[in-house]
mmCIF file of N, CA and C in Angstrom:
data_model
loop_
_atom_site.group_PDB
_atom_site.id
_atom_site.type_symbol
_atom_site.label_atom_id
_atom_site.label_comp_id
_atom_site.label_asym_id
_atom_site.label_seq_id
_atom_site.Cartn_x
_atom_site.Cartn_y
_atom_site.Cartn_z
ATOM 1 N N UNK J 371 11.377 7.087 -15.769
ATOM 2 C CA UNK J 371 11.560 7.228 -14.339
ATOM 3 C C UNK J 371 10.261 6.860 -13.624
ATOM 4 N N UNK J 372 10.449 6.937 -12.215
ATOM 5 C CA UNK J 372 9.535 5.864 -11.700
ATOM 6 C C UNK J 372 8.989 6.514 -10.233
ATOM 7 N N UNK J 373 8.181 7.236 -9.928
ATOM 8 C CA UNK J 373 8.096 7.856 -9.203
ATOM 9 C C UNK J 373 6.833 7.165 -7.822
ATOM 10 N N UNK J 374 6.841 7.910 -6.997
ATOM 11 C CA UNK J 374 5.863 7.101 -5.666
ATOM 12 C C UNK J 374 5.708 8.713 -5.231
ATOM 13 N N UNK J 375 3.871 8.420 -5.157
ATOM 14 C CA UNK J 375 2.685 9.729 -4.638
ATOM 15 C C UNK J 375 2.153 9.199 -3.760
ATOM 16 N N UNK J 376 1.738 9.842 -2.697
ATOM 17 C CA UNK J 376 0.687 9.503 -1.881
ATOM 18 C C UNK J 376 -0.697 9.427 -2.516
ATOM 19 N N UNK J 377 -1.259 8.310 -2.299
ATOM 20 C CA UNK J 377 -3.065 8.077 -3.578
ATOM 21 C C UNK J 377 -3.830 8.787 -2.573
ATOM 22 N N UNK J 378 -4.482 9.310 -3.464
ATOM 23 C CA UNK J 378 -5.816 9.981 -2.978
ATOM 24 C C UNK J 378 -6.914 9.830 -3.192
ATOM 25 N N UNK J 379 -8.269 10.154 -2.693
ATOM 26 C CA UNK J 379 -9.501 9.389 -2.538
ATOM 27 C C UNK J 379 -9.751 9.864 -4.091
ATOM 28 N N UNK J 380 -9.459 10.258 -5.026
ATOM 29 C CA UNK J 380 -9.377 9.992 -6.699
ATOM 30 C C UNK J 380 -8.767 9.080 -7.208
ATOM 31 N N UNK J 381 -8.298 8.368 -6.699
ATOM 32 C CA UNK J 381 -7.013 7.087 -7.266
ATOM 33 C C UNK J 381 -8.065 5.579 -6.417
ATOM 34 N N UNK J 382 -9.035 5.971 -5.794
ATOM 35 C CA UNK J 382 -9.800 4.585 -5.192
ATOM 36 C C UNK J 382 -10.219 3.611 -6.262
ATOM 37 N N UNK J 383 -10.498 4.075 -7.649
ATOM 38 C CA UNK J 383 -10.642 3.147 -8.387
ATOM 39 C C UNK J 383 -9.575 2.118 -8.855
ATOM 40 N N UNK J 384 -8.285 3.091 -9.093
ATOM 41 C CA UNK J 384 -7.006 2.533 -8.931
ATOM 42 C C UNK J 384 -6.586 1.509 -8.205
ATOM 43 N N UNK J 385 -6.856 2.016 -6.844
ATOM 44 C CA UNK J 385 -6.002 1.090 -5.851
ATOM 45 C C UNK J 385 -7.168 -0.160 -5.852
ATOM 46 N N UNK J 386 -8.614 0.027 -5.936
ATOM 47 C CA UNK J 386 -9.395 -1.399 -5.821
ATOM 48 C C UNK J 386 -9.109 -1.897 -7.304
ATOM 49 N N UNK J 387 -8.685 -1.500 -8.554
ATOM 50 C CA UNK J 387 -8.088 -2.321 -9.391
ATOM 51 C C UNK J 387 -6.631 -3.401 -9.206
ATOM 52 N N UNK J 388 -6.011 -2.508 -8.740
ATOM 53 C CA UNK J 388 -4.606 -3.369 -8.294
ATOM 54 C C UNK J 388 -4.456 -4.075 -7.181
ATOM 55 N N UNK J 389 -5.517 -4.131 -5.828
ATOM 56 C CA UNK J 389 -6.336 -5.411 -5.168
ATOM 57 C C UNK J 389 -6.941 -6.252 -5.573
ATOM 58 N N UNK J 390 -7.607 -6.305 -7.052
ATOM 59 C CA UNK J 390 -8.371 -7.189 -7.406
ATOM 60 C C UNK J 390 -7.346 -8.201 -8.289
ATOM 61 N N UNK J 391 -6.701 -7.091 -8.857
ATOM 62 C CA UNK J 391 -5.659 -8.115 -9.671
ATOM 63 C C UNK J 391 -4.528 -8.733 -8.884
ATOM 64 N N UNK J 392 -4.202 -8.590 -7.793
ATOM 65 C CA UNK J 392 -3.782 -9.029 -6.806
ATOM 66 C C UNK J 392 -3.820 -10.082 -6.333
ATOM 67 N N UNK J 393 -5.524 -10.330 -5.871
ATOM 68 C CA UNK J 393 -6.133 -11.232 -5.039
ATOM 69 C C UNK J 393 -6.467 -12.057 -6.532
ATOM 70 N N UNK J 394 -6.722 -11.482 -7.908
ATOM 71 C CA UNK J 394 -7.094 -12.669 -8.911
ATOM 72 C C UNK J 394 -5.874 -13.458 -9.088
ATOM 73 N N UNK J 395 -4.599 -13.009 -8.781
ATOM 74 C CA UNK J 395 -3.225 -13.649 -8.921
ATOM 75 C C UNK J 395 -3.192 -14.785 -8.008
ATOM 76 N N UNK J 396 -3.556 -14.355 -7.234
ATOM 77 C CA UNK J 396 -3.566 -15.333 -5.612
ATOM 78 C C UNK J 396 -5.058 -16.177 -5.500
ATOM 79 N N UNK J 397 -5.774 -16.014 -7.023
ATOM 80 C CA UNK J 397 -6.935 -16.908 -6.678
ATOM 81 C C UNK J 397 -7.819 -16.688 -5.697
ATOM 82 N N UNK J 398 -8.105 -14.998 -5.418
ATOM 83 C CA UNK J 398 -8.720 -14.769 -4.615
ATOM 84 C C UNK J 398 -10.144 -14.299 -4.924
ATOM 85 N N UNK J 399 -11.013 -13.804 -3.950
ATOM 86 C CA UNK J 399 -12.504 -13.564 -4.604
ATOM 87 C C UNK J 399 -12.159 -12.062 -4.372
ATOM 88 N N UNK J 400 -13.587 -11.544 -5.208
ATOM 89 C CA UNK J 400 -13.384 -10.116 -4.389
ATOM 90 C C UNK J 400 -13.014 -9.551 -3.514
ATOM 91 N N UNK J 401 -12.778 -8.119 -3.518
ATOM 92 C CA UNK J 401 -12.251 -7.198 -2.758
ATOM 93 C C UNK J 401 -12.397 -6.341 -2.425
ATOM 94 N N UNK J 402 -12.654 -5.136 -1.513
ATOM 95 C CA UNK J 402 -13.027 -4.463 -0.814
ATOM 96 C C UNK J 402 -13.789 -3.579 -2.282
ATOM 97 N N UNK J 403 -15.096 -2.677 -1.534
ATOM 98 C CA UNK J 403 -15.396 -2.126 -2.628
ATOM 99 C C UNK J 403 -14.774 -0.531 -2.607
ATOM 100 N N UNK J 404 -15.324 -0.121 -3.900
ATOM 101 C CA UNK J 404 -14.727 1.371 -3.651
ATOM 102 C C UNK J 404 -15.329 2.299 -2.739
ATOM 103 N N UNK J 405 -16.090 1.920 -2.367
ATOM 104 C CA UNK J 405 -17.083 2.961 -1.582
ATOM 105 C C UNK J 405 -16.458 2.275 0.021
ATOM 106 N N UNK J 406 -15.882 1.081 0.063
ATOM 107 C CA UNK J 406 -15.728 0.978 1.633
ATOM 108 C C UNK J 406 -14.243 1.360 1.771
ATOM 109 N N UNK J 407 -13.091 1.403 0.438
ATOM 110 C CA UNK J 407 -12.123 2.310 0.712
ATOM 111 C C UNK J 407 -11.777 3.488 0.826
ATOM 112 N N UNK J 408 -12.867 3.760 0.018
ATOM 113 C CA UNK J 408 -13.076 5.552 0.211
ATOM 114 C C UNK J 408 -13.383 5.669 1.693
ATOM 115 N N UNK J 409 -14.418 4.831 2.159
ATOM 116 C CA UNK J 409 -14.557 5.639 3.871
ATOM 117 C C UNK J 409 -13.569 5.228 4.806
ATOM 118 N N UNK J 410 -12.934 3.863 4.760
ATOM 119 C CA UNK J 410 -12.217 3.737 5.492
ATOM 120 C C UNK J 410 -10.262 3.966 5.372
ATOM 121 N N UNK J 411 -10.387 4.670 3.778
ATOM 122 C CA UNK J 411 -8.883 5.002 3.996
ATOM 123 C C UNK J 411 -8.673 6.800 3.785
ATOM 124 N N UNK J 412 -10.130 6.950 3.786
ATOM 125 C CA UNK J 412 -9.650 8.746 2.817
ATOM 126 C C UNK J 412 -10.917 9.236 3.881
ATOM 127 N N UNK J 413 -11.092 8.839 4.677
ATOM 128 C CA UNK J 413 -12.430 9.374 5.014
ATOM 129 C C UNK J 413 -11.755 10.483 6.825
ATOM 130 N N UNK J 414 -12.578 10.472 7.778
ATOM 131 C CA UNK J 414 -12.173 11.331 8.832
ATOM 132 C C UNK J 414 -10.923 10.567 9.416
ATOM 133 N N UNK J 415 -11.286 9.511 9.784
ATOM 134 C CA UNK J 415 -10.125 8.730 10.563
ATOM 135 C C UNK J 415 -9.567 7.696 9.958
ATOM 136 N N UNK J 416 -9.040 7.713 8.606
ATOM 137 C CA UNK J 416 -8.299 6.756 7.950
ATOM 138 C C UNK J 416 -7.635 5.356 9.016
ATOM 139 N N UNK J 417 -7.990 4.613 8.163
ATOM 140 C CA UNK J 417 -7.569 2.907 9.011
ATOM 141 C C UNK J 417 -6.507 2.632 8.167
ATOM 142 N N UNK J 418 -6.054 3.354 7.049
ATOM 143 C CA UNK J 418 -4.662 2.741 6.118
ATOM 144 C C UNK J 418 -4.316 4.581 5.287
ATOM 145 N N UNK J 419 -2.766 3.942 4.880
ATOM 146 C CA UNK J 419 -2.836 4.758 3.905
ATOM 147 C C UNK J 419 -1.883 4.088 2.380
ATOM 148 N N UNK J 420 -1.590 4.851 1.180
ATOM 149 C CA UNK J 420 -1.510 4.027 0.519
ATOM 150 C C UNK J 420 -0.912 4.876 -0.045
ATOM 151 N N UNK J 421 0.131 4.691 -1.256
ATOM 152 C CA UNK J 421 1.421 5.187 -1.950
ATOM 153 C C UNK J 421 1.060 4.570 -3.455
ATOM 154 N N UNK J 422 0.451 5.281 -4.807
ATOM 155 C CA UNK J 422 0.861 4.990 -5.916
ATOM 156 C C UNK J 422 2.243 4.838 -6.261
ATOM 157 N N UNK J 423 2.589 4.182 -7.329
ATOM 158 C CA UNK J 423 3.866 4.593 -8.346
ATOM 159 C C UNK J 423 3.213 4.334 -9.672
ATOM 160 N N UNK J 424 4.131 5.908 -9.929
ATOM 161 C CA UNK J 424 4.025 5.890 -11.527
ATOM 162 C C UNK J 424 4.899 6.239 -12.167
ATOM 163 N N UNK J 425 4.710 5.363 -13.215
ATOM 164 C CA UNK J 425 5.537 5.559 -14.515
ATOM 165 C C UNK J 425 5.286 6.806 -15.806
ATOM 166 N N UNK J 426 5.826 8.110 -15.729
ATOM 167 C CA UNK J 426 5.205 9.365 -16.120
ATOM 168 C C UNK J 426 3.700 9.170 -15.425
ATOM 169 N N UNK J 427 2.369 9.390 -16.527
ATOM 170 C CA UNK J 427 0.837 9.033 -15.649
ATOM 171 C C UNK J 427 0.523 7.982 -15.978
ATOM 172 N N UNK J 428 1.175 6.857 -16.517
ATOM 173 C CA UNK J 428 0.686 5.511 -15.991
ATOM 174 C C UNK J 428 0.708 4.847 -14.442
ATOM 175 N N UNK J 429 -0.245 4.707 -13.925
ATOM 176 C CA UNK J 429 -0.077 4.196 -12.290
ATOM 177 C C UNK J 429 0.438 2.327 -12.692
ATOM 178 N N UNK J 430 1.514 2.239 -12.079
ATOM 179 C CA UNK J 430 2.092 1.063 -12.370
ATOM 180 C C UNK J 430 2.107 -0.056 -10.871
ATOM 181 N N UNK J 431 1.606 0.488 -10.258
ATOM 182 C CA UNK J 431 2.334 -0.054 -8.577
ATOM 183 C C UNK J 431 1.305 0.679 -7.544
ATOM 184 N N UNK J 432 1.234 -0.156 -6.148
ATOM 185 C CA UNK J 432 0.883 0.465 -5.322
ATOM 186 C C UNK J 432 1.153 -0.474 -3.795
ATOM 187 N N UNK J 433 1.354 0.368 -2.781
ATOM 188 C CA UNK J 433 1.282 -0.109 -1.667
ATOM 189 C C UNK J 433 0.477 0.147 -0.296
ATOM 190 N N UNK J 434 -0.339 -0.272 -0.119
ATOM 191 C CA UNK J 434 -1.352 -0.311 1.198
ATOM 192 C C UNK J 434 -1.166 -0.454 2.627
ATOM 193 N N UNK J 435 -0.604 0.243 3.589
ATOM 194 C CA UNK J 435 0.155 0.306 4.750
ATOM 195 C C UNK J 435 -0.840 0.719 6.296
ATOM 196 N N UNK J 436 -0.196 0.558 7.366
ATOM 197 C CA UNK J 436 -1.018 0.901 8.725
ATOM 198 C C UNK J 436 0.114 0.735 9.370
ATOM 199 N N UNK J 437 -0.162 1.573 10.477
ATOM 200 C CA UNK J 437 0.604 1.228 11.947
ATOM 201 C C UNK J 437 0.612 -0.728 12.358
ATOM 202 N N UNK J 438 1.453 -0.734 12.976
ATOM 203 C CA UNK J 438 2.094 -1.797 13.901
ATOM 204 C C UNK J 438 2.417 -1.671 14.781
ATOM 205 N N UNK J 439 2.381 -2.701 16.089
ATOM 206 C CA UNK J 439 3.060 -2.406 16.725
ATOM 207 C C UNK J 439 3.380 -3.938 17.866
ATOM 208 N N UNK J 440 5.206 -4.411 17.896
ATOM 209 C CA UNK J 440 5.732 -5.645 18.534
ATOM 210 C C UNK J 440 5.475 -5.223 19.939
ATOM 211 N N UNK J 441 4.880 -5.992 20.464
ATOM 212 C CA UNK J 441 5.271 -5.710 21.974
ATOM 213 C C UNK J 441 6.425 -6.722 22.523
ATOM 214 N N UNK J 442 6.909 -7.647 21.599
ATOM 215 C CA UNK J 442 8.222 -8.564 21.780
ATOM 216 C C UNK J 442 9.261 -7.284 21.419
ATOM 217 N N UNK J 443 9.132 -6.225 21.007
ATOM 218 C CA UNK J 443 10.255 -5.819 20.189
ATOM 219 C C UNK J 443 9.988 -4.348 21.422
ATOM 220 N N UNK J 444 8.572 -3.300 21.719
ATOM 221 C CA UNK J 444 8.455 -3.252 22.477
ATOM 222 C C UNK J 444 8.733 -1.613 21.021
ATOM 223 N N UNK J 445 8.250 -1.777 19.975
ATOM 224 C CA UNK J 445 8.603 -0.618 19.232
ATOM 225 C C UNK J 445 7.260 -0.887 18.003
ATOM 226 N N UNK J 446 7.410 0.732 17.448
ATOM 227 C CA UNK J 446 6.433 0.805 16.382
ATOM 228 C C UNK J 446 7.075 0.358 15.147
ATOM 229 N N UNK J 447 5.849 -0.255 14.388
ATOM 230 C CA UNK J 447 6.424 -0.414 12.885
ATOM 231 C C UNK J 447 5.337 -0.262 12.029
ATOM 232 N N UNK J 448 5.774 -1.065 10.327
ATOM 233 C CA UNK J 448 4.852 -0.479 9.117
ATOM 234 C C UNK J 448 4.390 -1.875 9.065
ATOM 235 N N UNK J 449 3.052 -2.208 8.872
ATOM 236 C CA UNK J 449 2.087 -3.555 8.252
ATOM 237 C C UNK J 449 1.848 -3.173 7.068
ATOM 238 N N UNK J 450 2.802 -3.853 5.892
ATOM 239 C CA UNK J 450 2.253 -3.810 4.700
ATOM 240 C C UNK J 450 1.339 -4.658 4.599
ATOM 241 N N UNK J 451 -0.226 -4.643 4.040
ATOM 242 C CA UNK J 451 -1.190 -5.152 4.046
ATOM 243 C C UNK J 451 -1.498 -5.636 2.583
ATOM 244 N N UNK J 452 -0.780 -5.124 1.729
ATOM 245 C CA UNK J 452 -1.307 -5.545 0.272
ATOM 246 C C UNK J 452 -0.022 -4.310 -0.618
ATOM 247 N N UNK J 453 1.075 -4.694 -1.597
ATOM 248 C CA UNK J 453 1.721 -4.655 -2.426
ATOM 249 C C UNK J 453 1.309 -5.078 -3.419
ATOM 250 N N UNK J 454 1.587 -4.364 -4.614
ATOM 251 C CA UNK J 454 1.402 -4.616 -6.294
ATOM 252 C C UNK J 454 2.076 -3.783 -7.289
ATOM 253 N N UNK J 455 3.125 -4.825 -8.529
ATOM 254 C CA UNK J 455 3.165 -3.857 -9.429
ATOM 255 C C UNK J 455 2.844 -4.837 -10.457
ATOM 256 N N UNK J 456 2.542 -3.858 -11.233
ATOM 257 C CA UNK J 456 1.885 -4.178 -13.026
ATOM 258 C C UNK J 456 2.897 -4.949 -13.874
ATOM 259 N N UNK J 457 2.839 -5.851 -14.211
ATOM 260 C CA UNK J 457 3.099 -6.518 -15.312
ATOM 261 C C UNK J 457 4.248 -6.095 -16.009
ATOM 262 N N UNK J 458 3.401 -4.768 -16.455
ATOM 263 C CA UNK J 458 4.805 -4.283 -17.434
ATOM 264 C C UNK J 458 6.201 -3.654 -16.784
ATOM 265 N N UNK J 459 5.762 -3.375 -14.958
ATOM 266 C CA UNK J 459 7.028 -2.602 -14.592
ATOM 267 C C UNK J 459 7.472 -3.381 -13.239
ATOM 268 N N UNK J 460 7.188 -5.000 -13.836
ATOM 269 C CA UNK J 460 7.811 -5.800 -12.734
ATOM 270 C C UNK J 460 9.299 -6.214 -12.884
ATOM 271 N N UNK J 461 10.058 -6.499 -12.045
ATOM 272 C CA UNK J 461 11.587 -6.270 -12.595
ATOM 273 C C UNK J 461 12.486 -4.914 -12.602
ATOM 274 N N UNK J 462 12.084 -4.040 -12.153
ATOM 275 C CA UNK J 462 12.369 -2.605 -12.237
ATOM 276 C C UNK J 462 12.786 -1.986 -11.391
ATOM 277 N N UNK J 463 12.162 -2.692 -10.218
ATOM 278 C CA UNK J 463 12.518 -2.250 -8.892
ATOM 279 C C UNK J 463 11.202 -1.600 -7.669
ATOM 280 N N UNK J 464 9.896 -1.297 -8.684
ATOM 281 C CA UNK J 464 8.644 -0.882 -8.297
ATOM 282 C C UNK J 464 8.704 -1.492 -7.039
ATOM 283 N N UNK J 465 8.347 -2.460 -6.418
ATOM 284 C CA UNK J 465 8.422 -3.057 -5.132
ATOM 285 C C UNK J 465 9.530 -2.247 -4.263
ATOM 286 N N UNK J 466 10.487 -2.927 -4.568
ATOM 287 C CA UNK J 466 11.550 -1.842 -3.207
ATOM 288 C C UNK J 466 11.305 -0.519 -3.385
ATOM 289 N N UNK J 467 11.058 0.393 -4.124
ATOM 290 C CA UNK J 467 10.564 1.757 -4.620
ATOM 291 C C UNK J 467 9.386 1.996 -2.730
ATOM 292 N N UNK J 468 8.189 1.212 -3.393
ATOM 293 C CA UNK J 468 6.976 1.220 -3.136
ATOM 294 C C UNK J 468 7.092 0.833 -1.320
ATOM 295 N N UNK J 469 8.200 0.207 -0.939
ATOM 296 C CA UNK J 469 8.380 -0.129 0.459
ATOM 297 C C UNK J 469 9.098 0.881 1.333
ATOM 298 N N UNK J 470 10.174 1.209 0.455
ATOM 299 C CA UNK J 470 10.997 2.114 1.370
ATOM 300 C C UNK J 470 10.706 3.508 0.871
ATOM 301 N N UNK J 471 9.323 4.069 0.470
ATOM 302 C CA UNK J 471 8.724 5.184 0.514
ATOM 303 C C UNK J 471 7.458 4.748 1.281
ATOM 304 N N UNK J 472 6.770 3.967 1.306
ATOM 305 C CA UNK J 472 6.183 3.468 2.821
ATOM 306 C C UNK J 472 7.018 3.797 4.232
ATOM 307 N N UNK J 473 8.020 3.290 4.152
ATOM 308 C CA UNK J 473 8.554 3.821 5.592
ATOM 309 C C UNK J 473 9.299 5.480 5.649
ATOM 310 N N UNK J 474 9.497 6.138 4.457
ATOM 311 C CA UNK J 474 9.704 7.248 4.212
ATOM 312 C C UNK J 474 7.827 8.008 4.902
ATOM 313 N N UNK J 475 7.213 7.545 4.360
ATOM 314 C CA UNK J 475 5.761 8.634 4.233
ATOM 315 C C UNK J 475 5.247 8.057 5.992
ATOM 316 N N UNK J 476 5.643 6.507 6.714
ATOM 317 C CA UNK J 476 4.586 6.706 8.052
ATOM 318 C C UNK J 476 5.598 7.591 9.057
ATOM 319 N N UNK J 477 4.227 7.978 10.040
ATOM 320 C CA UNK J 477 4.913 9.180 11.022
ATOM 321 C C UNK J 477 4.342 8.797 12.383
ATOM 322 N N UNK J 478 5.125 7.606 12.441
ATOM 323 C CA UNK J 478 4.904 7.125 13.743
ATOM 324 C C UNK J 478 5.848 6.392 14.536
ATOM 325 N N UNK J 479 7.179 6.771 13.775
ATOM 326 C CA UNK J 479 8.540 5.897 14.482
ATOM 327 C C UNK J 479 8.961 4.706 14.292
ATOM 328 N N UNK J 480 8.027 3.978 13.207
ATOM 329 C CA UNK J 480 8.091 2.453 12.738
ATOM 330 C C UNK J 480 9.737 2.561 12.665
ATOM 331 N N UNK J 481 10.157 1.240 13.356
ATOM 332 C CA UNK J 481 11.496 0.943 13.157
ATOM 333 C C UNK J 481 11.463 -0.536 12.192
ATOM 334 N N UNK J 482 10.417 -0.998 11.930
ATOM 335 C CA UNK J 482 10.615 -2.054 11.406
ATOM 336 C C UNK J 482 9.140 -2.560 10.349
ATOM 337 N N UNK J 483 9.489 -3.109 9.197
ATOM 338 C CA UNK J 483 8.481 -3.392 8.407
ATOM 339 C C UNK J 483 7.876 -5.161 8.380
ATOM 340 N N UNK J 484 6.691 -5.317 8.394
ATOM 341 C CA UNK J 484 5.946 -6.372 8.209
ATOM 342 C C UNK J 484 5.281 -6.803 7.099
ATOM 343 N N UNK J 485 5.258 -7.674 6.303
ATOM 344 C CA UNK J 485 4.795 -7.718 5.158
ATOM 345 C C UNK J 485 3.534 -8.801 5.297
ATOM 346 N N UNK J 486 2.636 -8.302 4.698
ATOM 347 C CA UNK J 486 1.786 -9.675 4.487
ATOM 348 C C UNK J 486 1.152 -10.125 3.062
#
C-alpha cells in the first residue's frame, strides 16, 4: 500500500534527493540546497509545501506545491512546482496519489490545479 504524509523539515534531504533526480532526468544542473529548503519551505513563513509517498518506510514519491492564483478565472488554485516518483513505484499510480492529496492538504479554496 501506498500512502501520502505531509514532509517535514526531516525529510529535506529526501525531497532535495528526488529534485535532483528529477532535474538529472530532465538534464538539469543542480538544485536547490538543503539548507535553502529548509528555510524557505519549513521555516516561519513557508513559500511551498510538500507531500511524501510511501511505500511502508520507503519514500517512493513526492510533490512540491504553492498557492495560485487566475485572475482570467478570477479563483484560487494549486502550482505544482516539481512532481516525482521512483523508479520502482512508477506505474502504480504514485503521481495521481501525490496530486489529488495536494489538493486534499491546500487550504486556500484552489479550485483548480497547474502543473509545471
Amino acid at each position: 500500500m501506498i500512502a501520502t504524509r505531509t514532509a517535514t523539515a526531516a525529510d529535506v534531504p529526501c525531497l532535495r534527493a528526488f529534485l535532483q533526480a528529477l532535474s538529472d532526468h530532465d538534464d538539469g544542473g543542480p538544485v536547490a540546497s538543503e539548507a535553502a529548503l529548509l528555510a524557505h519551505g519549513f521555516g516561519p513563513r513557508p513559500l511551498f509545501r510538500a507531500l511524501i509517498a510511501e511505500r511502508g518506510t520507503e519514500a517512493v514519491g513526492m510533490v512540491l506545491f504553492y498557492p495560485d492564483y487566475s485572475t482570467h478565472r478570477g479563483e484560487p488554485g494549486l502550482y505544482v512546482q516539481d512532481v516525482f516518483v521512483s523508479e520502482t513505484a512508477r506505474g502504480l499510480g504514485v503521481g495521481t496519489l501525490l496530486l489529488a492529496a495536494a489538493m486534499r492538504a491546500q487550504d486556500w479554496g484552489a479550485r483548480y490545479l497547474t502543473l509545471s
